[in-house]
Each structure stands twice: as structure tokens, then as C-alpha cells.
CSV table of N, CA and C in Angstrom, one decimal:
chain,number,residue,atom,x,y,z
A,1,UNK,N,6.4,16.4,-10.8
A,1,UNK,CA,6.0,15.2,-10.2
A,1,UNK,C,4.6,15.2,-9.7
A,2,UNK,N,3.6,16.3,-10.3
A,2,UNK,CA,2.4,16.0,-10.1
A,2,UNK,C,1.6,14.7,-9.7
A,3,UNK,N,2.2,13.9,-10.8
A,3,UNK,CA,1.4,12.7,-11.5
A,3,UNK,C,2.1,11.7,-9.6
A,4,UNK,N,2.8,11.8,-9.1
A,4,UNK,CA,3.6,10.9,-8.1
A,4,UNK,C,2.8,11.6,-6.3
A,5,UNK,N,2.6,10.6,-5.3
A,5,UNK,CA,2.5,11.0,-4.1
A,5,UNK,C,3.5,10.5,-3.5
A,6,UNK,N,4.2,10.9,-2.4
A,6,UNK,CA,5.2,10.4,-1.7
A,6,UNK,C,4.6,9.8,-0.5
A,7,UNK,N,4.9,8.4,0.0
A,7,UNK,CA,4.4,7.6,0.7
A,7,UNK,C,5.5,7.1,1.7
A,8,UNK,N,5.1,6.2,2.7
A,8,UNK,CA,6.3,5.4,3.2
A,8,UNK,C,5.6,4.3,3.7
A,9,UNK,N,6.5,3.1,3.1
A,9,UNK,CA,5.9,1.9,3.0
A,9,UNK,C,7.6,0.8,3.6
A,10,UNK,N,7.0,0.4,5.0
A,10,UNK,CA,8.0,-0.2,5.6
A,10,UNK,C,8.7,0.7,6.4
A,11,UNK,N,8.8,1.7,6.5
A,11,UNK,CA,9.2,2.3,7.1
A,11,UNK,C,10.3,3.3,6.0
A,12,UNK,N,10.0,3.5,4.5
A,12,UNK,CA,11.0,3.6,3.8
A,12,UNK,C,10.0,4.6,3.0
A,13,UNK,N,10.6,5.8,2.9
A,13,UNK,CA,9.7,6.6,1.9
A,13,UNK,C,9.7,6.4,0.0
A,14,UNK,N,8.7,6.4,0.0
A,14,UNK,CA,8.8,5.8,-1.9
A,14,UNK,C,7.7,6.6,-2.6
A,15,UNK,N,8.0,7.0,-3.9
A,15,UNK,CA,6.6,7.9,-4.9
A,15,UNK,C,6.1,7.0,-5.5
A,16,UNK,N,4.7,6.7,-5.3
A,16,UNK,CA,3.9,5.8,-6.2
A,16,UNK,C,3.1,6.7,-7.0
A,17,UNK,N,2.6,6.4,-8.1
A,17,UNK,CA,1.6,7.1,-9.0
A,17,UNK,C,0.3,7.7,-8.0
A,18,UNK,N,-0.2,9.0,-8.4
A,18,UNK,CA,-1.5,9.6,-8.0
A,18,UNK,C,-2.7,8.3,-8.0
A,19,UNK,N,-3.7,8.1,-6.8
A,19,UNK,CA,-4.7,7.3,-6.8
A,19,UNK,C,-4.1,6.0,-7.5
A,20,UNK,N,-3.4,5.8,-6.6
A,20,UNK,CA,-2.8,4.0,-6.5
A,20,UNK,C,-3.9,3.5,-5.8
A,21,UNK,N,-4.3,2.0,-6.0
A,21,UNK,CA,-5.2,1.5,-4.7
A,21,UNK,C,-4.1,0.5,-4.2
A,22,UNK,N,-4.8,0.0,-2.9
A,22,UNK,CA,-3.5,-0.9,-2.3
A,22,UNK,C,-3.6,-2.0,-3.2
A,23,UNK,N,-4.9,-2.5,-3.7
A,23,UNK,CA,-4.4,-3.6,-4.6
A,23,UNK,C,-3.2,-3.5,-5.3
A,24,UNK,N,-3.1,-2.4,-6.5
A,24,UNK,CA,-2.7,-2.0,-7.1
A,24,UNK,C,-1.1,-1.8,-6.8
A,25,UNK,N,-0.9,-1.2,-5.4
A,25,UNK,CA,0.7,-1.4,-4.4
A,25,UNK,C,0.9,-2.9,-4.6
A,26,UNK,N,-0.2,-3.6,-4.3
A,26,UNK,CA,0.4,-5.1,-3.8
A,26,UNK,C,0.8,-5.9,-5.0
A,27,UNK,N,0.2,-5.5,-6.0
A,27,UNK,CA,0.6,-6.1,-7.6
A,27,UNK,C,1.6,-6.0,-7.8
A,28,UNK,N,2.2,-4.7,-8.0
A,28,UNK,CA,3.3,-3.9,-8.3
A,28,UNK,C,4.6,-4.2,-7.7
A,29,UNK,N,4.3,-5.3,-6.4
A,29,UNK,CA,5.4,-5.3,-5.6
A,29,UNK,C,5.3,-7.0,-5.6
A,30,UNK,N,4.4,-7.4,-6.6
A,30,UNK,CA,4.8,-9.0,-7.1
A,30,UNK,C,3.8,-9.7,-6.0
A,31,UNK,N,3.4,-9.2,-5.1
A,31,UNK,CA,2.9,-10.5,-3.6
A,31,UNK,C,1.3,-10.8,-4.7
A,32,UNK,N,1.2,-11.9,-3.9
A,32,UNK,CA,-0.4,-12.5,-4.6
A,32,UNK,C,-1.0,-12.3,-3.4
A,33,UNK,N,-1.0,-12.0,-2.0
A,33,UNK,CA,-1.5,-11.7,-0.7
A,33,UNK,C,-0.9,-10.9,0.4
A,34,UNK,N,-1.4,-9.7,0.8
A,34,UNK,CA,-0.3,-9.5,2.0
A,34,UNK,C,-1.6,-8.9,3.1
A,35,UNK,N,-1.0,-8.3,4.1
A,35,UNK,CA,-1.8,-7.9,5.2
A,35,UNK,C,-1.4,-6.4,5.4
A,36,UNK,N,-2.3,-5.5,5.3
A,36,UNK,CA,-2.0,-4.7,4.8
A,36,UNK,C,-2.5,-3.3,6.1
A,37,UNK,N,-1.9,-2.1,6.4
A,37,UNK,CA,-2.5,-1.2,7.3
A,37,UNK,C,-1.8,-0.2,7.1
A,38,UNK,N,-2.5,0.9,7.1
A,38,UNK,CA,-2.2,2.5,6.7
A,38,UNK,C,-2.6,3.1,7.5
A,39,UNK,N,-1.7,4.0,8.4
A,39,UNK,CA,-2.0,5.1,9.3
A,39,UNK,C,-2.3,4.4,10.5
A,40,UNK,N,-1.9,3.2,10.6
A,40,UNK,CA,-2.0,2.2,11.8
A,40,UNK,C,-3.2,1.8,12.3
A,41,UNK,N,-4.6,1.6,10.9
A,41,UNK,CA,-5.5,0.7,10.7
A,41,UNK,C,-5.4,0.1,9.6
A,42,UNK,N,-5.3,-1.6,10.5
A,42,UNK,CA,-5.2,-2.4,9.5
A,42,UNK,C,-6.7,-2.5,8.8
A,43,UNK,N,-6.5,-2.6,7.2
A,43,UNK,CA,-7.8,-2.9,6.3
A,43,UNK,C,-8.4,-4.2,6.0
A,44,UNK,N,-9.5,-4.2,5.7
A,44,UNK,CA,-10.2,-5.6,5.5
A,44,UNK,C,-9.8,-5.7,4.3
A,45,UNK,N,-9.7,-6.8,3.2
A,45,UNK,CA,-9.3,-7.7,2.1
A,45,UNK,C,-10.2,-6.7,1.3
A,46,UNK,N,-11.3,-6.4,1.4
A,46,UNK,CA,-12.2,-5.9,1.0
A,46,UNK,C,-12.3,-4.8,0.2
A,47,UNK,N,-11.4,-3.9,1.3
A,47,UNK,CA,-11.4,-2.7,1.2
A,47,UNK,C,-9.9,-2.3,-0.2
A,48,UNK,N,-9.2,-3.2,0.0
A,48,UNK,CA,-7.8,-3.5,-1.8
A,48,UNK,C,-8.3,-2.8,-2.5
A,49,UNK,N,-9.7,-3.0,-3.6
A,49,UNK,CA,-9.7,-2.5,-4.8
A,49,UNK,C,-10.0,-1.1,-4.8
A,50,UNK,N,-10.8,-1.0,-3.3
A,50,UNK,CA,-11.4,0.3,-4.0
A,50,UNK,C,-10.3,1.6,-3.0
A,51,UNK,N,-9.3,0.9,-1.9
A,51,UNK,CA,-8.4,2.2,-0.9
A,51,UNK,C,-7.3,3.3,-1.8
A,52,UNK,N,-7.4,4.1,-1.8
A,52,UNK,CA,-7.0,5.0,-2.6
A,52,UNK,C,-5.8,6.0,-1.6
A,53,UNK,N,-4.4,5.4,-1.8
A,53,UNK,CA,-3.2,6.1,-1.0
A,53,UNK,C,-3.4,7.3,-0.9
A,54,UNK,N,-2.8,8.3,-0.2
A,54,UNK,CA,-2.8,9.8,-0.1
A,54,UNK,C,-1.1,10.1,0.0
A,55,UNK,N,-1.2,11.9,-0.2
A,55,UNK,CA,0.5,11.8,0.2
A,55,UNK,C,0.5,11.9,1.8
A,56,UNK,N,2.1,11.0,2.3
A,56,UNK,CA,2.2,11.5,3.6
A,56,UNK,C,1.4,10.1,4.1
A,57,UNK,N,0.8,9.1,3.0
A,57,UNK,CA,0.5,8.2,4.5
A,57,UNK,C,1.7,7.2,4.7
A,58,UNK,N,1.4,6.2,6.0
A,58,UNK,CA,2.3,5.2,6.4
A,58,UNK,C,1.6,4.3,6.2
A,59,UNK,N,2.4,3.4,5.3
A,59,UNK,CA,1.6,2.3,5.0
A,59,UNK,C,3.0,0.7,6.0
A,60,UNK,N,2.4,-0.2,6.3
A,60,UNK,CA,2.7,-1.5,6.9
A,60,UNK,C,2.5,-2.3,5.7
A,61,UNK,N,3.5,-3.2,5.1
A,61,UNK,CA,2.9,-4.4,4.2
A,61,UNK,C,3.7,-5.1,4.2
A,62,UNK,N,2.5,-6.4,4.9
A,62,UNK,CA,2.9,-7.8,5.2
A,62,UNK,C,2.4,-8.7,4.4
A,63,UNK,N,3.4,-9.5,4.0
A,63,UNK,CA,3.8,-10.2,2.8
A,63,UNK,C,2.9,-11.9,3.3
A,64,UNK,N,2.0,-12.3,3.4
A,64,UNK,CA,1.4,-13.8,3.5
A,64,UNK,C,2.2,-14.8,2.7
A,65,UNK,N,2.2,-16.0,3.9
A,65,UNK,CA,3.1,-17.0,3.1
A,65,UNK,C,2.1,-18.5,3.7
A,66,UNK,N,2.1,-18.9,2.8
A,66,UNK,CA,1.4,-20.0,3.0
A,66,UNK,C,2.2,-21.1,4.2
A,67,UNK,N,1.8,-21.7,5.0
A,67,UNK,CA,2.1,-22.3,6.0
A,67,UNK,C,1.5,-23.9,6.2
A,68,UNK,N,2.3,-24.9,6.8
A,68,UNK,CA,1.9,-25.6,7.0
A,68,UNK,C,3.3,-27.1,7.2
């Protein structure tokens, strides 16, 4: 399981592929927008394409829903 890092996302441990970016999480899990923080700093929009997961981190991901 080289190719996999083990993560926890929601509070739920999961193996995503080596050098995932959060974009990349957020695709994969269908959302077109979420709000996103790892290690309990939230990231700027900005930072998606280029954040690169590690093993062992904790990720938070909050799902945006349009409102009104």
C-alpha cells in the first residue's frame, strides 16, 4: 500500500492515493465547493490545487450549499 496514505477525514480514517491535493479530495467526493481545514487550519480557496495531504493528517470537510 505504498502508492495509499492513511488520512481521517470527518473524523473517520480513509487511504487516499500518495500526493492527493485537496482539490483533488474534493472532486472525488462529488462537492463542486466545500470549506476545507487540516490539522485545524482552515485553508484559503487558493491554496486546493496546489495542498498536498500527508499520512496521519486530520482533515475537516465542509460541504457549501448555496443559500438563500
Amino acid at each position: 500500500m505504498e502508492d495509499k496514505i492513511r488520512i481521517t477525514i470527518n473524523k473517520k480514517e480513509e487511504f487516499i492515493g500518495n500526493n492527493t491535493t485537496v482539490k483533488e479530495l474534493i472532486q472525488s467526493r462529488g462537492l463542486k465547493k466545500a470549506a476545507v481545514w487540516v490539522n485545524g487550519s482552515q485553508l484559503l480557496k487558493a491554496q486546493y490545487d496546489t495542498f498536498v495531504l500527508h499520512e496521519g493528517d486530520e482533515v475537516k470537510l465542509l460541504r457549501i450549499m448555496a443559500g438563500g
